[in-house]
Short mmCIF file of C-alpha atoms in Angstrom, two decimals:
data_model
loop_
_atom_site.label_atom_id
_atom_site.label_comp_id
_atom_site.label_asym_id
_atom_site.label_seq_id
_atom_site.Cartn_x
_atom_site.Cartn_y
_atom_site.Cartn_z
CA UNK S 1 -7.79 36.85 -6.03
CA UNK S 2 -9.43 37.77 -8.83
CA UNK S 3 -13.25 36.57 -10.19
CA UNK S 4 -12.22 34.36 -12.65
CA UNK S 5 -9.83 32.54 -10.38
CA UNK S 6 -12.08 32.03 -7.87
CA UNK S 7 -14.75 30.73 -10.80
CA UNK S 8 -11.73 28.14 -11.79
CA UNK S 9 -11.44 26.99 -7.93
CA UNK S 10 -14.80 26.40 -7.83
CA UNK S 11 -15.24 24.20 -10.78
CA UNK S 12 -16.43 20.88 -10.35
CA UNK S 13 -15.30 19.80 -13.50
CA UNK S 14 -12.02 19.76 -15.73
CA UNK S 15 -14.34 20.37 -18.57
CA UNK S 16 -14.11 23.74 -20.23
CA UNK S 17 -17.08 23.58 -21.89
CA UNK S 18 -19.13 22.73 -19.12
CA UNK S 19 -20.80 25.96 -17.25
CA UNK S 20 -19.38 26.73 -13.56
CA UNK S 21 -21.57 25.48 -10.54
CA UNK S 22 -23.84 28.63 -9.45
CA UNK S 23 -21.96 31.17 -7.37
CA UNK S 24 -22.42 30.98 -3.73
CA UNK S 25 -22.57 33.48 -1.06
CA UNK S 26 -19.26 33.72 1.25
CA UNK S 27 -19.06 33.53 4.69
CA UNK S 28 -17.95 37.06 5.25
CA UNK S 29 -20.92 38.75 2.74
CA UNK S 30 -24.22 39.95 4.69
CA UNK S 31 -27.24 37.91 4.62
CA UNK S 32 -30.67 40.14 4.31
CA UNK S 33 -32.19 38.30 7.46
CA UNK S 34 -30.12 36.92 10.46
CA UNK S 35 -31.03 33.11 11.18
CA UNK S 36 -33.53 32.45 13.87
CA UNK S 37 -32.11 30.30 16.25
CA UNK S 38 -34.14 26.75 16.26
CA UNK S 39 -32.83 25.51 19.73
CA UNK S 40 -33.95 27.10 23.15
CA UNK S 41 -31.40 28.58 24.89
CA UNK S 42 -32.11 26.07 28.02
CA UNK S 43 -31.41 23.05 25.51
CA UNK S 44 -28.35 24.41 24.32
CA UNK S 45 -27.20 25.25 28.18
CA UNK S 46 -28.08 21.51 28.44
CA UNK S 47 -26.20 20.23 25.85
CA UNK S 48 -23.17 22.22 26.78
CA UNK S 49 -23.03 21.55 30.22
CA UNK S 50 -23.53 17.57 29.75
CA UNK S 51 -20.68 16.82 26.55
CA UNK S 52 -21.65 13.44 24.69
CA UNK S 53 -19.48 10.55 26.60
CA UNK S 54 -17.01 9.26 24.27
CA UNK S 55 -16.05 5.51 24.25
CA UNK S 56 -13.29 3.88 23.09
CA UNK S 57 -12.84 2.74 19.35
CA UNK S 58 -14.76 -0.52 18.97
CA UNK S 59 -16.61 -0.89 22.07
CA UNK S 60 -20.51 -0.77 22.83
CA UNK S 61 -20.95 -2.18 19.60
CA UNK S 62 -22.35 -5.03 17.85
CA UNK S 63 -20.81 -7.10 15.00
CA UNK S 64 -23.75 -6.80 13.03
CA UNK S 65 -23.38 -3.04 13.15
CA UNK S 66 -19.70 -3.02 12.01
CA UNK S 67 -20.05 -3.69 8.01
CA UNK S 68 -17.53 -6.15 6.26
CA UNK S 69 -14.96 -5.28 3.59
CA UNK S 70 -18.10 -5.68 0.93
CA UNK S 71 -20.65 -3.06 2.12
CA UNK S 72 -17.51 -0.22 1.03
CA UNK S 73 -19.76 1.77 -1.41
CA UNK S 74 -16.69 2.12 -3.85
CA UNK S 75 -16.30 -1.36 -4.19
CA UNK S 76 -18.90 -3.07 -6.61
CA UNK S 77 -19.13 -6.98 -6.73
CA UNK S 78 -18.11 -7.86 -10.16
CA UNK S 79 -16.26 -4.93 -11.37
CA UNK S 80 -12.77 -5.07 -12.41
CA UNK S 81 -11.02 -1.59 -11.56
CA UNK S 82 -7.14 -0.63 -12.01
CA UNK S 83 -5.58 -0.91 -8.81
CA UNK S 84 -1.65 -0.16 -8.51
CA UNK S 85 1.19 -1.80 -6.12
CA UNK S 86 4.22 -1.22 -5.14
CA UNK S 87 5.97 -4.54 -6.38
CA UNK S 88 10.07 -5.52 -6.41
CA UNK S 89 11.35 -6.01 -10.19
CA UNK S 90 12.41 -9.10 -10.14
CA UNK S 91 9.73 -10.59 -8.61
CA UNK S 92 7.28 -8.60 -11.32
CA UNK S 93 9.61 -9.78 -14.22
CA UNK S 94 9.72 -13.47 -13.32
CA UNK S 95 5.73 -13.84 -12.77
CA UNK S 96 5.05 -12.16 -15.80
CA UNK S 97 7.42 -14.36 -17.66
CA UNK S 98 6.11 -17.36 -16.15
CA UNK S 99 2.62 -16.84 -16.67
CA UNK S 100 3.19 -15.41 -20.17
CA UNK S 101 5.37 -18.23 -21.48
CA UNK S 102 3.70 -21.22 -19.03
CA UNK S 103 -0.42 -19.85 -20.16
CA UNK S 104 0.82 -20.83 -23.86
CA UNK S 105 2.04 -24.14 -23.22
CA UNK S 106 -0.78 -27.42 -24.14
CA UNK S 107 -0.42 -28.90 -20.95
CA UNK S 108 -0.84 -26.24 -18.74
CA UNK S 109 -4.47 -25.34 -20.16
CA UNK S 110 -7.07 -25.00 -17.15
CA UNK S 111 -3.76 -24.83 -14.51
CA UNK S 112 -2.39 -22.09 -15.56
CA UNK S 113 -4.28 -18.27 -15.15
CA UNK S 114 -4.19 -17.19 -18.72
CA UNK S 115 -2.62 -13.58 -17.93
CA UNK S 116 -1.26 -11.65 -14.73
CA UNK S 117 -4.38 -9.91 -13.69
CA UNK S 118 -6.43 -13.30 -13.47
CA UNK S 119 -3.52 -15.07 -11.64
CA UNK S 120 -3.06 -12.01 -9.10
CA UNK S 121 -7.09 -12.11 -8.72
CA UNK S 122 -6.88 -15.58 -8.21
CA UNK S 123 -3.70 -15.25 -5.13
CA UNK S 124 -6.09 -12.80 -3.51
CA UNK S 125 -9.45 -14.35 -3.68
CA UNK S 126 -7.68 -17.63 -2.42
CA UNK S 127 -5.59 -15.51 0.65
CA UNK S 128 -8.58 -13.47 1.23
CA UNK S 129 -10.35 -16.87 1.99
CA UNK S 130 -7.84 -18.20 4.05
CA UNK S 131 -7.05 -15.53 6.35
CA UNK S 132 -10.88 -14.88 6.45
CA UNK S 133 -11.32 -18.49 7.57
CA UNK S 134 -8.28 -18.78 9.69
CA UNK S 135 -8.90 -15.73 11.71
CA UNK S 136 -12.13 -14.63 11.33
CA UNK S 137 -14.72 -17.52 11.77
CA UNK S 138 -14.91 -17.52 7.67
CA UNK S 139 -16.49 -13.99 7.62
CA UNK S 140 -15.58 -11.41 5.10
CA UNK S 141 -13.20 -8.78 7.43
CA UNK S 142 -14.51 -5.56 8.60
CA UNK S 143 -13.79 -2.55 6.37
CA UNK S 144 -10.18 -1.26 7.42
CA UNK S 145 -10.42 2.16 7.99
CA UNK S 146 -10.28 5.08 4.96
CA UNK S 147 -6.63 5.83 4.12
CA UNK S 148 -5.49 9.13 5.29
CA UNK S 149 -3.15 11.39 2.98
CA UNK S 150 -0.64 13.96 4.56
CA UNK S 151 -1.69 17.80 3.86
CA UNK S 152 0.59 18.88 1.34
CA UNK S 153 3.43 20.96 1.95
CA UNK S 154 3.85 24.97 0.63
CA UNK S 155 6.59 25.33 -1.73
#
């Protein structure tokens, strides 16, 4: 592969005007002095022969060190982020025309969300709430675990 490749892959940014990251050394390139080794060799013997014991998912722990749905550092109380869904058509196209056409009306004033995304915030806020309170003693729900995406495949 050739330099300038390898400067591209390395990029953190898209931005061409911005200056690569500094170079760093690969795996396979001498180092002038070999690492010291920090453990005794008796420790490591140690560690090998006795392997951490494992437990199962959940267990040995407290609820106070399991953090709710909240403490996710990439969500941020207050701010509104795009978020996509998978949603049938008809079901999109008849919510959108009712809370177009119904927000307008004089009547409906303080009833009626006055678009989609306020109405959808609403439904969830409301559901969160309810499951939250049904099945979890009112608490906010653990954190679910981070989605996991399939490697992709070679073409």
């Amino acid at each position: 592969m050739s330099a300038k490749a390898d400067q591209l892959r390395n990029r953190l940014s898209i931005n061409p005007d911005e200056p690569p990251p500094a170079p760093q050394r690969r795996a396979d390139t001498k180092t002038a002095e070999p690492e010291k080794p920090t453990a005794t060799v008796d420790a490591a013997a140690a560690e090998v022969a006795a392997p951490a014991k494992t437990q199962p998912r959940g267990s040995g722990r407290k609820q106070s060190d399991v953090l709710d749905a909240l403490a996710d550092p990439d969500i941020r109380v207050g701010r509104k982020s795009y978020r996509s869904f998978y949603i049938d058509d008809e079901a999109f196209a008849r919510f959108r025309a009712a809370i177009h056409w119904s927000s307008r009306r004089p009547d409906a004033v303080d009833e009626v969300p006055e678009n989609m995304s306020v109405a959808v915030e609403t439904w969830m806020l409301n559901t969160a709430r309810d499951l939250e309170r049904r099945y979890n003693d009112g608490q906010v729900f653990r954190m679910p675990p981070k989605p996991t995406r399939r490697p992709r495949t070679k073409k």
